[in-house]
């Protein structure tokens, strides 16, 4: 998963400027290596069920060992058909808590019949590398690996250990993430390559960099109403479709109270400066300054791209009921999908919904899909300064805005263990070129040189 921030769509008011990025091949040695690793990685179809993650891990292991990693410092832990890879780069203080650099090796399925090119044969064309995973997440996986190999080649010794942690089922169960996060729960900081990143305006100019520092908690609740039913010519007053309809209308119309956190405050302040619409910019500033400003919260909530930043949202997404046109319904089921503000427990949201519906004939059930609750990560000024140094090397003065994802990334498993995690992808891409999970996924070749350098600089600065 990449971006999915609650702000990506909100910031598409790009300034006009010239200076499109060149589309040629990488010109630096680490950039060339990143391209080579990316092409190698795309060619291994690490889709769930195909058992190919260990093969990709083996290729990465060979590169790391060839670059000077001790064989015992590079480990693949098998978990069923997949697994996770860790590579420990020893620092000066071996007892200090390590920095974890997190990326994922697996990709979502791609049907070659639907693609213009084979999704598992890397093709460089028109300034892009095409292939499943080019953006999500093999582009950053390749840049991180090339950066760490380049640093090793320079003889760099970090202040503390740096551990590469490449998961093998981010797109599905996240069992490898969970297991690896437990093994690395003493980490000082996690830099997640699979969130955040740079956005390019239509002309190729960078116009904003997002650092992902939190994500909303995902939750599905199943509502069920049952009844003995009967013949539709003899209706009584206990119709479960009617009861469920009334309940769903209440849910759809309900607004959770607005909330502000240090992260969303920083986001709103930064995003206000990027807004083309002065009314929205003013509401962002007003709400960031005073979260009890209901008018500002409501103005932002009237826009689907902003509502998620100011409150928990719950919406009916599925309904299924009745069994015949001429029968009283015996059962109705509905799904309510919620994106919960970080720090609010799912049980609290369920209690709110139950109270709101206030109908004992309707039962509520939480559907466990493996996602978990997590708090947002603090924006440590020293780490933010290091990120700024790294990003401004490639894009001077670029706005860096902390953001919150609407969905779940590997980071939540560290945040849940109280380890701060920041999404700091080095991919810079235009919104219209962003096809993660979609057809003809592509990565701009021009992002590789500066992207590898961004990873090198951020590590060198943080672990100086
Ligand atoms: Zn991803």
XYZ file of C-alpha atoms and ligand atoms in Angstrom:
465
model
C 0.000 0.000 0.000
C 1.325 3.457 -0.815
C -0.126 6.890 -0.150
C -3.763 6.102 0.598
C -3.288 9.168 2.676
C -6.256 11.215 3.562
C -4.534 14.062 1.867
C -3.296 12.756 -1.457
C -6.527 13.634 -3.206
C -6.905 16.758 -1.164
C -3.741 18.385 -2.370
C -4.109 18.126 -6.087
C -3.906 21.857 -6.530
C -0.405 21.731 -7.955
C 1.425 24.938 -8.684
C 2.402 25.620 -12.276
C 6.115 25.343 -12.979
C 8.510 24.046 -15.559
C 11.379 21.559 -15.253
C 9.936 18.132 -15.999
C 12.010 15.203 -14.773
C 14.195 13.520 -17.320
C 13.093 10.010 -18.209
C 16.475 8.481 -18.979
C 18.334 5.620 -17.349
C 19.888 6.081 -13.901
C 23.251 7.835 -14.037
C 24.650 6.887 -10.632
C 26.009 3.457 -9.756
C 23.547 2.994 -6.861
C 20.699 4.174 -9.101
C 21.677 1.629 -11.744
C 21.829 -1.059 -9.096
C 18.368 -0.088 -7.858
C 17.022 -0.514 -11.387
C 18.717 -3.891 -11.684
C 17.298 -5.060 -8.330
C 13.853 -3.741 -9.247
C 13.825 -5.597 -12.561
C 15.026 -8.759 -10.838
C 12.309 -8.391 -8.186
C 9.459 -7.776 -10.641
C 10.424 -10.980 -12.472
C 9.735 -13.017 -9.315
C 5.919 -13.203 -9.000
C 5.622 -12.866 -5.233
C 1.842 -13.163 -5.244
C 0.109 -14.977 -2.402
C -0.167 -18.690 -3.140
C 2.695 -18.924 -5.618
C 5.401 -19.560 -3.009
C 7.880 -17.177 -4.647
C 8.785 -14.897 -1.736
C 11.662 -17.170 -0.598
C 13.112 -17.010 -4.137
C 13.160 -13.203 -4.077
C 14.595 -13.221 -0.546
C 17.373 -15.511 -1.761
C 18.322 -13.088 -4.554
C 18.398 -10.172 -2.107
C 20.420 -12.242 0.366
C 23.029 -13.008 -2.282
C 23.412 -9.324 -3.090
C 23.730 -8.313 0.543
C 26.277 -11.011 1.338
C 28.256 -10.142 -1.813
C 28.265 -6.512 -0.595
C 29.894 -7.506 2.687
C 27.065 -8.478 5.034
C 28.079 -11.380 7.279
C 26.097 -14.446 6.252
C 24.754 -14.876 9.792
C 23.449 -11.282 9.779
C 21.110 -11.997 6.850
C 18.281 -14.318 7.790
C 15.164 -15.568 6.122
C 12.476 -16.857 8.440
C 10.130 -19.232 6.634
C 6.426 -18.981 7.446
C 4.363 -21.347 5.320
C 4.813 -20.520 1.630
C 6.250 -17.100 2.479
C 8.431 -15.581 5.194
C 10.442 -12.494 6.076
C 14.017 -11.373 5.540
C 16.149 -9.439 8.019
C 19.625 -8.070 7.378
C 21.512 -6.494 10.256
C 24.041 -3.748 9.494
C 26.213 -3.505 12.631
C 26.612 -0.075 14.210
C 29.193 1.388 16.563
C 27.011 0.827 19.615
C 25.769 -2.735 19.363
C 23.700 -2.362 22.526
C 21.716 0.626 21.224
C 18.203 0.034 19.917
C 18.297 -0.465 16.140
C 16.717 1.475 13.302
C 14.473 -0.793 11.241
C 13.969 -0.121 7.541
C 10.742 -1.806 6.511
C 9.520 -2.802 3.047
C 7.507 -5.701 1.640
C 8.453 -8.315 -0.936
C 4.967 -9.585 -1.808
C 2.664 -8.044 -4.399
C -1.037 -8.219 -5.177
C -2.204 -10.503 -7.985
C -2.105 -9.285 -11.575
C -3.848 -10.946 -14.511
C -1.591 -10.804 -17.601
C -4.714 -10.900 -19.799
C -5.709 -7.470 -18.526
C -2.299 -5.827 -18.798
C -0.773 -4.207 -21.866
C 2.497 -5.974 -20.910
C 3.235 -9.105 -18.898
C 3.061 -7.882 -15.266
C 5.916 -10.170 -14.256
C 8.346 -9.222 -17.011
C 9.963 -5.882 -16.233
C 9.894 -3.435 -19.130
C 11.570 -0.032 -19.218
C 9.703 2.222 -21.587
C 8.843 5.939 -21.853
C 10.775 6.715 -18.676
C 8.966 4.099 -16.574
C 9.678 0.646 -15.226
C 6.487 -1.337 -15.787
C 5.566 -4.404 -13.754
C 3.511 -5.580 -10.793
C 5.079 -4.163 -7.649
C 7.029 -1.424 -9.477
C 5.579 1.085 -7.014
C 4.086 -1.166 -4.355
C 6.631 -1.908 -2.967
C 9.498 -3.254 -5.040
C 10.644 0.203 -6.180
C 11.471 1.279 -2.645
C 12.648 -2.230 -1.737
C 15.216 -1.920 -4.551
C 16.228 1.625 -3.597
C 16.662 0.696 0.070
C 18.770 -2.337 -0.854
C 20.924 -0.346 -3.283
C 21.363 2.419 -0.683
C 22.467 0.031 2.033
C 24.878 -1.699 -0.366
C 26.311 1.689 -1.396
C 26.754 2.697 2.254
C 28.486 -0.598 2.945
C 30.763 0.021 -0.017
C 31.697 3.418 1.397
C 32.655 1.779 4.679
C 29.977 3.707 6.589
C 29.417 2.571 10.170
C 26.132 3.751 11.684
C 25.866 4.914 15.292
C 23.461 2.039 15.993
C 22.492 -1.123 14.124
C 20.340 -0.705 11.041
C 18.113 -3.688 10.304
C 16.458 -4.220 6.939
C 13.135 -5.971 7.494
C 11.392 -7.164 4.351
C 7.984 -8.743 4.956
C 6.324 -11.409 2.822
C 2.562 -10.948 3.206
C 1.847 -7.242 3.664
C -0.896 -7.362 1.057
C -2.719 -10.215 2.778
C -2.390 -11.553 6.337
C 0.589 -9.552 7.634
C 1.581 -12.613 9.677
C 5.227 -12.123 8.686
C 4.963 -8.488 9.757
C 3.531 -9.432 13.099
C 6.196 -12.082 13.728
C 9.037 -9.814 12.604
C 7.717 -6.862 14.598
C 7.716 -8.995 17.733
C 11.301 -10.083 17.002
C 12.300 -6.436 16.432
C 10.154 -4.889 19.157
C 13.245 -3.285 20.712
C 13.614 -1.037 17.639
C 14.228 2.654 18.260
C 12.548 3.739 15.059
C 10.955 2.155 12.004
C 11.307 3.801 8.598
C 8.612 2.266 6.417
C 9.308 2.426 2.676
C 5.710 1.514 1.913
C 3.974 4.757 2.894
C 4.421 8.460 2.449
C 6.444 9.769 -0.478
C 6.621 12.588 -2.974
C 3.951 13.827 -5.341
C 4.812 15.388 -8.647
C 2.682 18.017 -10.323
C 1.513 17.347 -13.864
C 4.632 18.964 -15.282
C 6.877 16.720 -13.179
C 7.748 19.258 -10.479
C 7.649 17.931 -6.912
C 4.966 19.791 -4.983
C 4.530 17.972 -1.693
C 6.171 15.238 0.368
C 4.065 13.251 2.784
C 5.425 11.474 5.821
C 2.947 8.918 7.121
C 2.909 8.925 10.916
C -0.377 7.235 11.683
C -3.288 5.401 10.208
C -6.915 5.050 11.017
C -8.077 1.803 12.530
C -10.077 -0.290 10.102
C -13.205 -2.031 11.391
C -16.144 -3.902 9.920
C -19.267 -4.621 11.963
C -21.891 -7.068 10.844
C -25.449 -6.229 11.826
C -28.040 -8.972 11.789
C -31.800 -8.840 12.270
C -33.910 -11.998 12.262
C -37.633 -12.752 12.432
C -39.885 -15.823 12.050
C -41.165 -14.314 8.766
C -44.426 -15.422 7.181
C -46.649 -14.702 4.198
C -46.271 -11.220 2.734
C -50.056 -10.845 2.514
C -50.159 -10.831 6.329
C -47.549 -8.296 7.438
C -47.019 -7.627 11.121
C -44.994 -4.838 12.679
C -41.718 -6.742 13.082
C -40.191 -6.534 9.630
C -36.391 -6.940 9.844
C -35.808 -5.157 6.525
C -37.656 -2.132 7.841
C -35.806 -2.332 11.157
C -32.435 -2.624 9.450
C -33.277 0.216 7.075
C -34.077 2.497 9.987
C -30.823 1.474 11.685
C -28.701 2.098 8.594
C -30.236 5.505 8.001
C -29.266 6.474 11.548
C -25.692 5.272 10.990
C -25.406 7.054 7.658
C -26.610 10.325 9.126
C -24.541 10.190 12.287
C -21.439 12.341 12.656
C -18.848 11.232 15.172
C -17.483 14.104 17.263
C -14.526 15.877 15.617
C -11.047 15.082 16.925
C -7.626 16.640 16.640
C -4.285 14.996 17.387
C -0.715 16.313 17.157
C -0.459 14.537 13.805
C -3.674 15.854 12.263
C -2.899 19.329 13.617
C 0.469 19.280 11.825
C -1.202 17.928 8.715
C -3.951 20.555 8.646
C -1.491 23.399 9.199
C 0.719 22.154 6.370
C -2.151 21.277 4.043
C -3.813 24.680 4.521
C -0.852 26.311 2.799
C -1.317 23.984 -0.187
C -5.050 24.582 -0.593
C -6.388 26.372 -3.641
C -9.824 26.892 -2.056
C -9.564 29.697 0.529
C -12.650 28.516 2.440
C -11.145 25.071 2.954
C -7.758 26.544 3.871
C -9.422 28.791 6.444
C -11.401 25.877 7.900
C -8.220 23.786 8.142
C -6.441 26.569 10.048
C -9.442 27.248 12.262
C -9.945 23.602 13.195
C -6.199 23.066 13.791
C -6.233 26.034 16.162
C -9.476 25.092 17.907
C -10.934 21.581 17.586
C -14.145 22.743 19.236
C -14.834 24.856 16.119
C -17.741 22.724 14.916
C -18.433 24.974 11.926
C -14.897 24.401 10.620
C -15.169 20.650 11.264
C -18.494 20.498 9.456
C -17.210 22.477 6.489
C -14.296 20.053 6.117
C -16.615 17.083 6.661
C -18.725 18.150 3.693
C -15.791 17.116 1.489
C -15.154 13.357 1.191
C -11.401 13.957 0.856
C -11.263 15.858 4.160
C -13.864 14.250 6.422
C -11.553 11.421 7.481
C -9.004 13.815 8.922
C -11.384 15.376 11.413
C -13.411 12.450 12.700
C -14.100 8.731 12.808
C -16.302 7.718 9.896
C -18.706 4.763 9.662
C -20.738 3.943 6.610
C -23.072 1.083 5.597
C -21.328 -0.748 2.744
C -23.298 -3.974 2.203
C -26.807 -5.239 2.793
C -28.381 -8.587 2.123
C -31.834 -9.658 3.165
C -35.092 -11.440 2.422
C -35.559 -14.675 0.502
C -38.618 -14.335 -1.742
C -40.674 -11.496 -3.253
C -43.834 -12.756 -1.567
C -42.452 -13.667 1.860
C -41.879 -11.646 4.993
C -38.121 -11.487 5.474
C -36.565 -13.841 7.990
C -33.192 -12.238 8.100
C -31.211 -9.198 7.016
C -27.477 -8.639 7.308
C -25.605 -5.427 6.766
C -21.973 -4.400 6.947
C -20.837 -1.142 8.443
C -17.291 -0.114 7.608
C -15.492 2.272 9.943
C -12.218 4.192 9.740
C -11.529 5.029 13.331
C -9.490 7.953 14.578
C -6.214 6.671 16.098
C -6.556 6.199 19.845
C -10.265 5.412 19.815
C -10.893 1.727 20.631
C -13.076 -0.285 18.269
C -15.186 -1.360 21.218
C -16.042 2.282 21.875
C -17.197 2.764 18.276
C -19.281 -0.405 18.475
C -20.873 0.837 21.693
C -21.661 4.185 20.058
C -23.267 2.493 17.054
C -25.287 0.115 19.240
C -26.583 2.998 21.300
C -27.360 4.988 18.169
C -29.329 2.156 16.556
C -31.087 1.436 19.849
C -32.845 -1.638 18.522
C -32.392 -4.849 20.531
C -33.649 -6.893 17.551
C -30.411 -6.033 15.720
C -27.204 -7.732 16.813
C -23.700 -6.339 16.285
C -20.622 -8.433 15.560
C -17.090 -7.202 14.996
C -15.445 -8.890 11.978
C -11.801 -9.619 12.683
C -9.756 -9.281 9.493
C -6.384 -9.218 11.216
C -5.930 -5.442 11.295
C -5.203 -3.967 14.686
C -5.597 -0.752 16.634
C -2.557 1.480 16.769
C -1.634 4.915 18.025
C -0.024 7.564 15.853
C 3.753 7.990 16.008
C 5.261 11.133 17.514
C 6.939 13.565 15.100
C 10.391 13.667 16.709
C 11.956 16.988 15.599
C 15.394 15.426 15.137
C 14.041 12.724 12.844
C 11.885 15.194 10.947
C 14.989 17.359 10.426
C 16.896 14.365 9.023
C 14.018 13.627 6.676
C 13.960 17.259 5.599
C 17.681 17.144 4.829
C 17.218 14.029 2.709
C 14.131 15.266 0.848
C 15.468 18.786 0.265
C 18.599 17.403 -1.366
C 16.416 16.312 -4.283
C 13.674 18.906 -3.972
C 14.833 22.096 -2.231
C 12.202 23.803 -0.048
C 9.578 21.151 -0.811
C 6.694 21.176 1.693
C 6.878 18.149 3.992
C 3.535 17.343 5.543
C 2.821 14.648 8.109
C -0.162 12.553 7.182
C -2.418 9.747 8.279
C -3.431 6.812 6.079
C -7.028 5.725 5.734
C -5.936 2.098 5.568
C -3.526 -0.304 7.150
C 0.223 -0.625 6.555
C 2.886 -2.828 8.151
C 3.671 0.110 10.464
C 0.631 -0.546 12.652
C 2.257 -3.702 14.017
C 5.189 -1.657 15.329
C 3.063 1.240 16.531
C 0.961 -1.231 18.484
C 4.197 -2.288 20.259
C 5.015 1.347 21.045
C 7.735 1.580 18.410
C 7.458 4.820 16.406
C 7.083 4.206 12.680
C 7.228 6.753 9.876
C 6.298 6.141 6.244
C 9.059 7.748 4.181
C 8.932 6.266 0.674
C 11.525 7.679 -1.729
C 9.203 7.367 -4.721
C 8.204 10.656 -6.346
C 5.344 10.147 -8.779
C 2.424 11.968 -10.382
C -1.021 11.102 -9.066
C -2.106 10.077 -12.575
C 0.822 7.619 -12.847
C -0.054 5.966 -9.550
C -1.365 2.493 -10.398
C -0.473 0.582 -7.235
C -2.676 -2.553 -7.112
C -3.971 -1.584 -10.570
C -3.226 -2.220 -14.221
C 0.107 -1.336 -15.809
C 1.737 -0.390 -12.509
C 4.813 1.740 -13.203
C 7.634 3.565 -11.482
C 9.330 6.646 -12.967
C 12.946 5.694 -13.730
C 13.944 9.256 -12.815
C 13.012 8.616 -9.178
C 15.733 5.974 -8.754
C 18.904 8.109 -8.557
C 17.545 10.696 -6.119
C 15.529 8.022 -4.298
C 18.573 5.928 -3.452
C 20.351 9.106 -2.357
C 17.368 10.034 -0.176
C 17.611 6.694 1.626
C 21.371 7.075 2.046
C 21.080 10.598 3.415
C 18.277 9.860 5.836
C 20.152 6.885 7.301
C 23.482 8.747 7.402
C 21.815 11.703 9.115
C 19.756 9.783 11.660
C 22.494 7.271 12.527
C 25.389 9.681 12.176
Zn 2.434 -1.892 -0.137
